[in-house]
CSV table of C-alpha atoms in Angstrom, one decimal:
chain,number,residue,atom,x,y,z
A,1245,MET,CA,-35.3,-7.5,-4.4
A,1246,TYR,CA,-31.8,-7.2,-3.0
A,1247,THR,CA,-30.2,-3.9,-2.2
A,1248,SER,CA,-27.5,-4.4,-4.8
A,1249,GLU,CA,-30.3,-4.8,-7.4
A,1250,LYS,CA,-32.1,-1.7,-6.3
A,1251,LEU,CA,-28.9,0.2,-6.5
A,1252,ALA,CA,-28.3,-1.1,-10.1
A,1253,ASN,CA,-31.8,-0.1,-11.1
A,1254,LEU,CA,-31.2,3.4,-9.8
A,1255,LEU,CA,-28.0,3.6,-11.8
A,1256,SER,CA,-29.6,2.4,-15.0
A,1257,MET,CA,-32.4,5.0,-14.8
A,1258,LEU,CA,-29.8,7.8,-14.9
A,1259,ASP,CA,-29.3,9.4,-18.3
A,1260,SER,CA,-27.0,12.2,-17.1
A,1261,VAL,CA,-26.0,14.2,-14.0
A,1262,PRO,CA,-26.4,17.9,-13.2
A,1263,ALA,CA,-24.0,20.4,-14.6
A,1264,SER,CA,-22.7,21.0,-11.1
A,1265,ALA,CA,-21.7,17.4,-10.7
A,1266,SER,CA,-20.0,17.3,-14.1
A,1267,GLU,CA,-18.0,20.4,-13.2
A,1268,ALA,CA,-17.0,18.8,-9.9
A,1269,ALA,CA,-15.9,15.7,-11.9
A,1270,ARG,CA,-13.7,17.9,-14.1
A,1271,ARG,CA,-12.1,19.5,-11.0
A,1272,SER,CA,-11.3,16.0,-9.7
A,1273,ILE,CA,-9.8,15.1,-13.1
A,1274,LEU,CA,-7.5,18.0,-12.8
A,1275,ASP,CA,-6.5,17.1,-9.3
A,1276,THR,CA,-6.0,13.4,-10.1
A,1277,VAL,CA,-3.8,14.1,-13.2
A,1278,SER,CA,-1.7,16.5,-11.1
A,1279,ALA,CA,-1.1,13.9,-8.5
A,1280,ALA,CA,-0.2,11.3,-11.1
A,1281,VAL,CA,2.3,13.6,-12.8
A,1282,ALA,CA,4.3,13.6,-9.6
A,1283,GLY,CA,3.7,10.0,-8.8
A,1284,LEU,CA,4.9,8.7,-12.1
A,1285,VAL,CA,8.6,9.0,-11.3
A,1286,THR,CA,8.5,7.6,-7.8
A,1287,PRO,CA,9.8,4.0,-7.2
A,1288,GLY,CA,6.3,2.8,-6.6
A,1289,GLY,CA,5.0,4.5,-9.7
A,1290,LYS,CA,7.7,2.9,-11.8
A,1291,ALA,CA,7.2,-0.5,-10.3
A,1292,GLY,CA,3.5,-0.3,-10.8
A,1293,ARG,CA,3.6,0.4,-14.5
A,1294,GLU,CA,6.3,-2.3,-15.1
A,1295,ALA,CA,4.2,-4.8,-13.2
A,1296,ALA,CA,1.1,-3.8,-15.1
A,1297,ILE,CA,2.7,-4.8,-18.4
A,1298,ASP,CA,4.1,-8.0,-16.9
A,1299,ILE,CA,0.7,-9.0,-15.6
A,1300,TRP,CA,-1.7,-7.7,-18.3
A,1301,GLY,CA,0.6,-7.6,-21.3
A,1302,GLN,CA,0.7,-5.2,-24.2
A,1303,GLY,CA,-2.5,-3.5,-25.3
A,1304,PRO,CA,-4.1,-0.3,-26.8
A,1305,VAL,CA,-4.5,1.8,-23.7
A,1306,PRO,CA,-1.7,4.2,-22.6
A,1307,ILE,CA,-0.1,4.4,-19.2
A,1308,TRP,CA,-0.1,8.1,-18.8
A,1309,LEU,CA,2.8,10.2,-20.1
A,1310,THR,CA,4.8,7.1,-21.1
A,1311,SER,CA,5.4,5.1,-24.3
A,1312,ALA,CA,3.8,2.1,-22.5
A,1313,ARG,CA,0.6,0.6,-23.7
A,1314,THR,CA,-1.3,-2.2,-22.0
A,1315,SER,CA,-4.9,-3.5,-21.5
A,1316,VAL,CA,-7.6,-1.3,-20.1
A,1317,THR,CA,-7.3,-3.0,-16.7
A,1318,GLY,CA,-3.5,-2.7,-16.7
A,1319,ALA,CA,-3.6,1.0,-17.6
A,1320,ALA,CA,-6.2,1.8,-15.0
A,1321,PHE,CA,-4.1,0.0,-12.4
A,1322,ALA,CA,-0.8,1.7,-13.3
A,1323,ASN,CA,-2.4,5.2,-13.6
A,1324,SER,CA,-4.1,4.6,-10.2
A,1325,VAL,CA,-0.7,3.7,-8.7
A,1326,ALA,CA,0.7,7.0,-10.0
A,1327,ALA,CA,-2.3,9.0,-8.7
A,1328,SER,CA,-2.3,7.5,-5.2
A,1329,ILE,CA,1.3,6.8,-4.4
A,1330,LEU,CA,2.1,10.2,-2.9
A,1331,ASP,CA,-1.1,10.6,-0.9
A,1332,LEU,CA,-2.0,13.7,-2.9
A,1333,ASP,CA,-5.3,12.4,-4.2
A,1334,ASP,CA,-8.7,13.7,-3.4
A,1335,GLY,CA,-11.1,12.3,-0.8
A,1336,HIS,CA,-14.5,12.6,0.9
A,1337,ARG,CA,-15.4,12.9,4.5
A,1338,ALA,CA,-18.4,10.6,4.3
A,1339,ALA,CA,-16.2,7.8,3.1
A,1340,ALA,CA,-13.1,8.6,5.1
A,1341,GLY,CA,-11.3,7.7,1.9
A,1342,HIS,CA,-10.1,8.4,-1.6
A,1343,PRO,CA,-12.4,7.9,-4.7
A,1344,GLY,CA,-10.6,9.9,-7.4
A,1345,ALA,CA,-7.3,7.9,-7.7
A,1346,SER,CA,-9.4,4.8,-8.5
A,1347,ILE,CA,-12.4,6.0,-10.4
A,1348,ILE,CA,-10.8,8.6,-12.7
A,1349,PRO,CA,-8.0,6.4,-14.0
A,1350,ALA,CA,-10.6,3.7,-14.6
A,1351,VAL,CA,-13.1,5.9,-16.5
A,1352,LEU,CA,-10.4,7.6,-18.6
A,1353,ALA,CA,-8.8,4.2,-19.4
A,1354,ALA,CA,-12.2,3.0,-20.6
A,1355,VAL,CA,-12.6,6.1,-22.8
A,1356,HIS,CA,-9.1,5.6,-24.2
A,1357,GLU,CA,-10.2,2.1,-25.2
A,1358,ASN,CA,-13.5,3.4,-26.7
A,1359,PRO,CA,-13.4,7.1,-27.5
A,1360,ALA,CA,-17.1,7.0,-28.4
A,1361,LEU,CA,-17.7,7.1,-24.6
A,1362,GLU,CA,-16.0,10.4,-24.1
A,1363,ALA,CA,-19.2,12.5,-23.7
A,1364,ARG,CA,-20.4,10.3,-20.8
A,1365,ALA,CA,-17.1,10.3,-18.9
A,1366,PRO,CA,-17.8,13.2,-16.4
A,1367,ALA,CA,-21.2,11.7,-15.5
A,1368,ALA,CA,-19.6,8.2,-15.1
A,1369,ILE,CA,-17.0,9.7,-12.7
A,1370,ALA,CA,-19.7,11.4,-10.7
A,1371,ILE,CA,-21.7,8.2,-10.6
A,1372,GLY,CA,-18.7,6.2,-9.4
A,1373,TYR,CA,-18.1,8.7,-6.6
A,1374,GLU,CA,-21.8,8.5,-5.6
A,1375,VAL,CA,-21.7,4.7,-5.4
A,1376,GLY,CA,-18.3,4.3,-3.8
A,1377,ILE,CA,-18.9,7.0,-1.1
A,1378,ARG,CA,-22.4,5.7,-0.4
A,1379,ILE,CA,-21.1,2.2,0.1
A,1380,ALA,CA,-18.4,3.4,2.5
A,1381,ALA,CA,-20.8,5.7,4.4
A,1382,SER,CA,-23.4,3.1,4.8
A,1383,ARG,CA,-21.0,1.3,7.2
A,1384,ASP,CA,-20.2,2.4,10.8
A,1385,LEU,CA,-16.8,4.0,10.4
A,1386,ARG,CA,-16.3,4.0,14.1
A,1387,ARG,CA,-17.2,0.4,14.7
A,1388,LEU,CA,-15.9,-1.3,11.6
A,1389,ASP,CA,-12.6,-1.2,9.9
A,1390,THR,CA,-13.8,0.6,6.8
A,1391,VAL,CA,-11.7,3.6,6.2
A,1392,ASN,CA,-9.3,1.8,3.8
A,1393,SER,CA,-10.4,2.9,0.4
A,1394,GLY,CA,-9.6,-0.4,-1.3
A,1395,ARG,CA,-12.6,-2.0,0.5
A,1396,TRP,CA,-15.1,0.0,-1.6
A,1397,CYS,CA,-13.5,1.8,-4.6
A,1398,GLY,CA,-13.5,-1.3,-6.7
A,1399,GLN,CA,-17.3,-1.3,-6.4
A,1400,ALA,CA,-17.2,2.3,-7.5
A,1401,VAL,CA,-15.2,1.4,-10.6
A,1402,ALA,CA,-17.6,-1.4,-11.5
A,1403,ALA,CA,-20.5,1.0,-11.2
A,1404,ALA,CA,-18.8,3.9,-13.1
A,1405,VAL,CA,-17.4,1.8,-16.0
A,1406,GLY,CA,-20.6,-0.3,-16.2
A,1407,TRP,CA,-22.8,2.7,-16.5
A,1408,LEU,CA,-20.4,4.3,-18.9
A,1409,LYS,CA,-20.7,1.3,-21.2
A,1410,GLY,CA,-24.5,1.2,-20.8
A,1411,LEU,CA,-24.6,-2.3,-19.3
A,1412,PRO,CA,-27.9,-3.7,-18.0
A,1413,PRO,CA,-28.9,-3.5,-14.3
A,1414,ARG,CA,-28.3,-7.2,-13.7
A,1415,VAL,CA,-24.7,-7.0,-14.8
A,1416,LEU,CA,-24.2,-3.9,-12.7
A,1417,ALA,CA,-25.6,-5.6,-9.6
A,1418,GLU,CA,-23.5,-8.7,-10.1
A,1419,ALA,CA,-20.3,-6.7,-10.8
A,1420,ILE,CA,-20.8,-4.5,-7.7
A,1421,SER,CA,-21.4,-7.5,-5.6
A,1422,ILE,CA,-18.4,-9.5,-6.9
A,1423,ALA,CA,-16.1,-6.5,-6.5
A,1424,GLY,CA,-17.3,-6.1,-2.9
A,1425,MET,CA,-16.8,-9.8,-2.1
A,1426,VAL,CA,-13.2,-9.9,-3.3
A,1427,ALA,CA,-12.1,-6.4,-2.2
A,1428,PRO,CA,-8.5,-6.2,-1.2
A,1429,GLN,CA,-8.0,-7.3,2.4
A,1430,MET,CA,-6.3,-4.9,4.8
A,1431,PRO,CA,-4.3,-5.5,8.0
A,1432,VAL,CA,-6.2,-4.9,11.2
A,1433,ALA,CA,-3.7,-2.2,12.0
A,1434,GLU,CA,-4.8,-0.3,8.9
A,1435,PHE,CA,-1.5,1.6,8.6
A,1436,THR,CA,1.5,-0.6,9.4
A,1437,GLN,CA,4.7,0.7,10.9
A,1438,VAL,CA,6.6,-0.1,7.7
A,1439,GLY,CA,6.4,2.3,4.8
A,1440,ASN,CA,5.1,0.5,1.7
A,1441,HIS,CA,3.5,1.1,-1.7
A,1442,VAL,CA,0.3,-0.9,-1.1
A,1443,LYS,CA,-1.2,1.6,1.4
A,1444,GLU,CA,-5.0,1.4,1.0
A,1445,ALA,CA,-4.8,-0.9,-2.0
A,1446,ILE,CA,-6.5,1.6,-4.2
A,1447,PRO,CA,-4.9,0.4,-7.5
A,1448,HIS,CA,-5.6,-3.3,-6.6
A,1449,ALA,CA,-9.3,-2.4,-6.0
A,1450,THR,CA,-9.3,-0.5,-9.4
A,1451,ALA,CA,-8.2,-3.7,-11.2
A,1452,ASN,CA,-10.7,-5.7,-9.2
A,1453,GLY,CA,-13.5,-3.4,-10.4
A,1454,PHE,CA,-12.6,-4.2,-14.1
A,1455,MET,CA,-12.2,-7.9,-13.4
A,1456,SER,CA,-15.5,-8.1,-11.6
A,1457,LEU,CA,-17.3,-6.2,-14.4
A,1458,SER,CA,-15.9,-8.6,-17.0
A,1459,LEU,CA,-16.9,-11.6,-15.0
A,1460,ALA,CA,-20.4,-10.2,-14.6
A,1461,GLU,CA,-20.8,-9.5,-18.3
A,1462,ARG,CA,-20.1,-13.2,-19.0
A,1463,GLY,CA,-22.6,-14.5,-16.5
A,1464,PHE,CA,-20.5,-14.9,-13.4
A,1465,ALA,CA,-22.8,-14.6,-10.3
A,1466,GLY,CA,-22.1,-12.4,-7.4
A,1467,PRO,CA,-23.4,-12.3,-3.8
A,1468,LEU,CA,-26.4,-10.0,-4.5
A,1469,ASP,CA,-27.3,-9.9,-0.8
A,1470,ILE,CA,-23.9,-8.3,0.1
A,1471,PHE,CA,-25.5,-5.1,1.4
A,1472,ASP,CA,-28.4,-6.8,3.2
A,1473,ASP,CA,-26.8,-7.6,6.5
A,1474,PRO,CA,-27.7,-4.7,8.8
A,1475,ARG,CA,-24.7,-5.6,11.1
A,1476,HIS,CA,-22.5,-4.3,8.3
A,1477,PHE,CA,-24.5,-2.0,6.0
A,1478,SER,CA,-27.4,0.4,6.2
A,1479,ALA,CA,-29.5,-0.1,3.1
A,1480,GLU,CA,-31.3,3.1,3.8
A,1481,ALA,CA,-28.1,5.1,3.9
A,1482,LEU,CA,-27.0,3.5,0.7
A,1483,LEU,CA,-30.1,4.1,-1.4
A,1484,SER,CA,-32.0,7.0,0.2
A,1485,GLY,CA,-32.0,10.2,-1.9
A,1486,PHE,CA,-29.9,8.6,-4.6
A,1487,GLY,CA,-29.6,11.1,-7.5
A,1488,GLU,CA,-31.1,14.1,-5.5
A,1489,SER,CA,-27.7,15.5,-4.7
A,1490,TRP,CA,-24.2,14.5,-5.7
A,1491,LEU,CA,-21.4,13.7,-3.3
A,1492,ILE,CA,-18.6,14.5,-5.8
A,1493,GLU,CA,-19.5,18.1,-5.3
A,1494,THR,CA,-18.3,17.9,-1.7
A,1495,ALA,CA,-15.0,16.1,-2.3
A,1496,TYR,CA,-11.9,17.5,-0.6
A,1497,PHE,CA,-8.5,18.2,-2.2
A,1498,LYS,CA,-5.1,18.0,-0.7
A,1499,PRO,CA,-2.4,20.8,-0.7
A,1500,TYR,CA,0.1,18.5,1.0
A,1501,SER,CA,1.6,15.1,0.2
A,1502,CYS,CA,0.5,13.3,3.4
A,1503,CYS,CA,-2.5,11.7,5.1
A,1504,ARG,CA,-5.4,14.1,5.3
A,1505,TRP,CA,-5.6,13.6,9.0
A,1506,ILE,CA,-2.4,15.6,9.4
A,1507,HIS,CA,-3.5,18.6,7.3
A,1508,ALA,CA,-5.3,20.4,10.1
A,1509,PRO,CA,-2.2,20.6,12.4
A,1510,ILE,CA,0.0,21.6,9.4
A,1511,ASP,CA,-2.4,24.5,8.6
A,1512,GLY,CA,-2.3,25.5,12.3
A,1513,LEU,CA,1.5,25.4,12.4
A,1514,VAL,CA,1.8,27.4,9.2
A,1515,LYS,CA,-0.5,30.1,10.6
A,1516,ILE,CA,1.2,30.3,14.0
A,1517,MET,CA,4.7,30.6,12.4
A,1518,ALA,CA,3.5,33.2,9.9
A,1519,ASP,CA,1.6,35.3,12.5
A,1520,GLN,CA,4.3,35.2,15.1
A,1521,LYS,CA,7.2,35.3,12.6
A,1522,LEU,CA,8.7,32.2,14.1
A,1523,SER,CA,11.6,30.1,12.8
A,1524,PHE,CA,12.0,26.4,13.7
A,1525,GLN,CA,14.8,27.4,16.1
A,1526,ASP,CA,12.2,29.3,18.2
A,1527,ILE,CA,10.2,26.1,18.9
A,1528,SER,CA,10.6,24.2,22.1
A,1529,ARG,CA,7.5,22.0,22.1
A,1530,ILE,CA,4.5,21.2,19.9
A,1531,ARG,CA,1.3,19.6,21.2
A,1532,VAL,CA,-1.4,18.3,18.8
A,1533,GLU,CA,-4.8,17.5,20.2
A,1534,THR,CA,-6.9,15.6,17.7
A,1535,PHE,CA,-9.3,12.7,17.1
A,1536,GLY,CA,-8.7,9.1,18.0
A,1537,LYS,CA,-7.7,7.7,14.6
A,1538,GLY,CA,-5.2,10.5,14.2
A,1539,VAL,CA,-3.5,9.4,17.4
A,1540,HIS,CA,-3.9,5.6,17.3
A,1541,THR,CA,-4.1,4.6,13.6
A,1542,LEU,CA,-1.4,6.8,12.1
A,1543,ASN,CA,2.1,5.4,12.7
A,1544,ASN,CA,3.3,8.9,13.9
A,1545,GLN,CA,7.0,7.8,13.8
A,1546,LYS,CA,9.3,10.7,14.8
A,1547,ALA,CA,12.1,9.3,12.6
A,1548,PRO,CA,10.5,7.4,9.7
A,1549,LYS,CA,12.7,5.3,7.5
A,1550,THR,CA,10.8,5.7,4.2
A,1551,LEU,CA,8.9,8.5,2.6
A,1552,GLU,CA,5.8,6.3,2.6
A,1553,ALA,CA,6.0,6.0,6.4
A,1554,ALA,CA,6.6,9.8,6.6
A,1555,GLN,CA,3.3,10.4,4.9
A,1556,PHE,CA,1.5,9.0,7.9
A,1557,SER,CA,3.6,10.7,10.6
A,1558,THR,CA,2.2,13.8,12.2
A,1559,PRO,CA,5.4,14.7,14.1
A,1560,PHE,CA,7.6,14.3,11.0
A,1561,CYS,CA,5.3,16.2,8.7
A,1562,LEU,CA,5.2,19.1,11.2
A,1563,GLY,CA,9.0,18.9,11.4
A,1564,VAL,CA,9.3,19.3,7.7
A,1565,THR,CA,6.8,22.1,7.7
A,1566,ALA,CA,8.6,24.0,10.4
A,1567,SER,CA,12.1,23.5,9.0
A,1568,ARG,CA,11.5,23.8,5.2
A,1569,GLY,CA,8.0,25.2,4.9
A,1570,PRO,CA,4.8,23.5,3.6
A,1571,GLU,CA,6.2,23.6,0.0
A,1572,ALA,CA,8.4,20.6,0.9
A,1573,LEU,CA,5.2,18.6,1.2
A,1574,LEU,CA,4.0,19.3,-2.4
A,1575,PRO,CA,5.2,16.7,-3.1
A,1576,MET,CA,7.2,14.9,-0.4
A,1577,THR,CA,9.6,13.1,-2.7
A,1578,ASP,CA,13.0,14.2,-1.5
A,1579,PRO,CA,14.7,11.2,0.4
A,1580,GLY,CA,17.0,13.8,2.0
A,1581,LEU,CA,14.0,14.8,4.2
A,1582,LEU,CA,14.4,11.6,6.2
A,1583,LYS,CA,17.9,12.8,7.4
A,1584,ASP,CA,17.1,16.4,7.7
A,1585,HIS,CA,18.4,17.3,11.2
A,1586,ALA,CA,16.1,20.3,11.7
A,1587,ALA,CA,13.0,18.3,10.6
A,1588,LEU,CA,13.9,15.4,12.9
A,1589,LEU,CA,14.6,17.8,15.8
A,1590,ILE,CA,11.2,19.4,15.6
A,1591,ALA,CA,9.6,16.0,15.1
A,1592,SER,CA,11.2,14.9,18.4
A,1593,LEU,CA,9.4,17.8,20.2
A,1594,VAL,CA,5.9,16.8,19.0
A,1595,GLU,CA,3.3,15.2,21.2
A,1596,VAL,CA,0.1,13.9,19.6
A,1597,VAL,CA,-2.8,13.3,22.1
A,1598,LEU,CA,-6.5,12.4,22.0
A,1599,ASP,CA,-9.0,15.2,22.5
A,1600,LYS,CA,-12.6,14.1,23.2
A,1601,GLU,CA,-14.0,17.2,21.6
A,1602,MET,CA,-12.0,16.8,18.4
A,1603,ASP,CA,-12.9,13.0,18.4
A,1604,SER,CA,-16.6,13.8,18.5
A,1605,TYR,CA,-16.4,15.4,15.0
A,1606,PHE,CA,-14.8,12.5,13.2
A,1607,SER,CA,-15.4,11.4,10.5
A,1608,ALA,CA,-17.5,14.3,9.4
A,1609,ALA,CA,-14.5,16.5,10.1
A,1610,VAL,CA,-10.8,15.9,10.8
A,1611,PRO,CA,-9.9,18.8,13.1
A,1612,ALA,CA,-7.0,19.5,15.4
A,1613,ARG,CA,-5.8,21.9,18.0
A,1614,ILE,CA,-2.1,22.7,17.8
A,1615,SER,CA,-0.1,24.5,20.6
A,1616,VAL,CA,3.4,25.7,19.8
A,1617,SER,CA,5.6,26.5,22.8
A,1618,CYS,CA,8.5,29.0,22.5
A,1619,GLY,CA,10.0,28.8,25.9
A,1620,ASP,CA,7.3,30.0,28.3
A,1621,THR,CA,5.1,31.4,25.6
A,1622,VAL,CA,2.5,29.2,24.0
A,1623,PHE,CA,0.6,29.9,20.7
A,1624,THR,CA,-2.5,27.9,20.0
A,1625,GLU,CA,-4.5,27.4,16.8
A,1626,THR,CA,-7.6,25.3,16.3
A,1627,VAL,CA,-8.3,24.2,12.7
A,1628,MET,CA,-11.7,22.6,12.1
A,1629,ALA,CA,-11.5,22.5,8.3
A,1630,PRO,CA,-8.1,22.3,6.7
A,1631,LEU,CA,-7.5,23.8,3.3
A,1632,GLY,CA,-9.2,21.9,0.6
A,1633,GLU,CA,-12.4,20.9,2.5
A,1634,PRO,CA,-15.7,22.0,1.0
A,1635,THR,CA,-16.0,24.6,3.7
A,1636,ASN,CA,-12.4,25.8,3.0
A,1637,PRO,CA,-12.1,25.0,-0.7
A,1638,MET,CA,-9.3,25.0,-3.2
A,1639,ASP,CA,-10.8,26.6,-6.3
A,1640,TRP,CA,-9.9,26.1,-9.9
A,1641,ASP,CA,-7.0,28.6,-9.7
A,1642,MET,CA,-5.6,26.8,-6.6
A,1643,LEU,CA,-5.9,23.4,-8.3
A,1644,PHE,CA,-4.0,24.7,-11.3
A,1645,GLN,CA,-1.3,26.1,-9.0
A,1646,LYS,CA,-1.0,22.6,-7.5
A,1647,PHE,CA,-0.6,21.2,-11.0
A,1648,HIS,CA,2.1,23.7,-11.8
A,1649,ARG,CA,4.0,22.9,-8.6
A,1650,LEU,CA,3.9,19.2,-9.2
A,1651,ALA,CA,4.6,19.3,-13.0
A,1652,TYR,CA,7.4,21.9,-12.8
A,1653,HIS,CA,10.2,19.4,-12.0
A,1654,GLN,CA,8.7,16.5,-14.1
A,1655,MET,CA,7.7,18.0,-17.4
A,1656,ARG,CA,9.5,20.0,-20.0
A,1657,PRO,CA,8.3,23.6,-20.2
A,1658,GLY,CA,6.6,23.2,-23.6
A,1659,ALA,CA,5.0,20.0,-22.5
A,1660,MET,CA,3.7,21.6,-19.4
A,1661,VAL,CA,2.1,24.4,-21.4
A,1662,ASP,CA,0.5,21.8,-23.7
A,1663,MET,CA,-0.9,19.9,-20.7
A,1664,GLN,CA,-2.1,23.2,-19.1
A,1665,ASN,CA,-4.0,24.0,-22.3
A,1666,ALA,CA,-5.5,20.5,-22.5
A,1667,LEU,CA,-6.6,20.8,-18.8
A,1668,GLU,CA,-8.2,24.1,-19.6
A,1669,GLN,CA,-10.1,22.6,-22.5
A,1670,MET,CA,-11.2,19.8,-20.2
A,1671,ARG,CA,-12.4,22.3,-17.7
A,1672,ALA,CA,-14.5,23.8,-20.6
A,1673,GLY,CA,-16.0,20.4,-21.3
A,1674,HIS,CA,-13.7,19.0,-24.0
A,1675,LEU,CA,-11.9,15.8,-22.8
A,1676,ALA,CA,-10.3,14.6,-26.0
A,1677,PRO,CA,-7.3,17.0,-25.9
A,1678,LEU,CA,-6.4,15.8,-22.4
A,1679,LEU,CA,-6.7,12.2,-23.4
A,1680,ALA,CA,-4.3,12.9,-26.3
A,1681,GLU,CA,-1.8,14.6,-24.0
A,1682,LEU,CA,-1.9,11.8,-21.4
A,1683,GLY,CA,-1.2,9.4,-24.3
A,1684,HIS,CA,1.9,11.2,-25.4
A,1685,PHE,CA,5.5,10.4,-24.3
A,1686,GLN,CA,7.9,12.3,-26.5
A,1687,GLU,CA,6.6,15.7,-25.6
A,1688,ASN,CA,5.8,15.1,-21.9
A,1689,CYS,CA,7.5,13.9,-18.8
A,1690,SER,CA,11.2,14.1,-19.1
A,1691,ALA,CA,12.2,11.3,-16.8
A,1692,VAL,CA,9.6,8.6,-17.2
A,1693,PHE,CA,9.8,4.9,-18.0
A,1694,ARG,CA,10.1,3.5,-21.5
A,1695,PRO,CA,9.4,-0.2,-21.7
A,1696,GLU,CA,12.1,-0.6,-24.4
A,1697,MET,CA,14.7,0.7,-22.0
A,1698,ARG,CA,14.1,-1.7,-19.2
A,1699,LYS,CA,17.0,-3.9,-20.0
A,1700,THR,CA,19.5,-1.1,-20.6
A,1701,LYS,CA,18.7,1.5,-18.1
A,1702,ASN,CA,19.0,1.2,-14.4
A,1703,LEU,CA,15.8,2.7,-12.9
């Protein structure tokens, strides 16, 4: 029996997940919705939902907080774009990637299409995380180019939605295999020097998961031996202990709108400036010692030309933090940041270097040591676990604060209260009110796209 078939059999034997995994899924729903609220009004978010309707046509499933309706695949794609576009979505150390922005829009789209599946949604989300993270973690993250989430989150979607719908093991195995074979391809450089909306191709992989599942349901055969080449995958890592503990419980959350690898130096800079009562004018030099991918994979441009490129620049994000405070990174949507003289000045003073000790912790951790020079005085802070890691968690209250921060400028006050109430009910285990709020336009986001306005309004 192939590994994909063994995995599918394990999935099919699951009737539910533990309460702790369901609660973790609800935390991730809150975080994903928060990220999407901010991402909806970005240029990439707007383009994603317009294209979803062009590609998949009209349908019954809402694109969140808009009047647009499209197919289940189109809605999952568009909502995934909104959730991932600002790099505010959750992640997991074992995968070095982002499951929530793919799996949660997919599962909620499937429930919007068939409300009878609502009760199974949190478990389906937890199962999607388990499959996707295990697939990513069964590869050698140091030897293989595997940190791009689009390589594996489509397989997670196929598993989550397939289990949600109660599909048989054979279909699950074929769908997971198909999704893996046609996963979005990434450039060897991983992060290019040009800011773009594709990034890790998370929305594209989300659509791939739905397409692969539909193909498998109709008898399309996949490469069932996809996980059986030991040069690329460890079958033991993929299958061992499946269902004994749940990886979704150890997901991390982001307080800043930038690559997770930059969060440790940001936390260190914030602490140094607060402890020493520094302003950006006091800083003469910043040195960041971190792991290899944080040095060589990120673009680290000191003067990025786009906000997308800025999300992957340690010097620029530190410049923004020093000059405007970390609040400017939640979210990083102001184009004026790119011309902020103070931020650019501090960015020009930043040096990012490899530290062998820090590198030895990757990918289980993403640490950094930051040294801030003020003339001849140097202040140093080492951050092993940035805010949001399981060992330095953001609790429910902090996640709701993140929602408030992101929704404040996007939603009318009454609509924000309604969404808050729906999210609180979701936290208590009732998903239907949240689905209803996500499907509303007239009472929600104040500046979102209406399909009927495309020909009359310049977006």
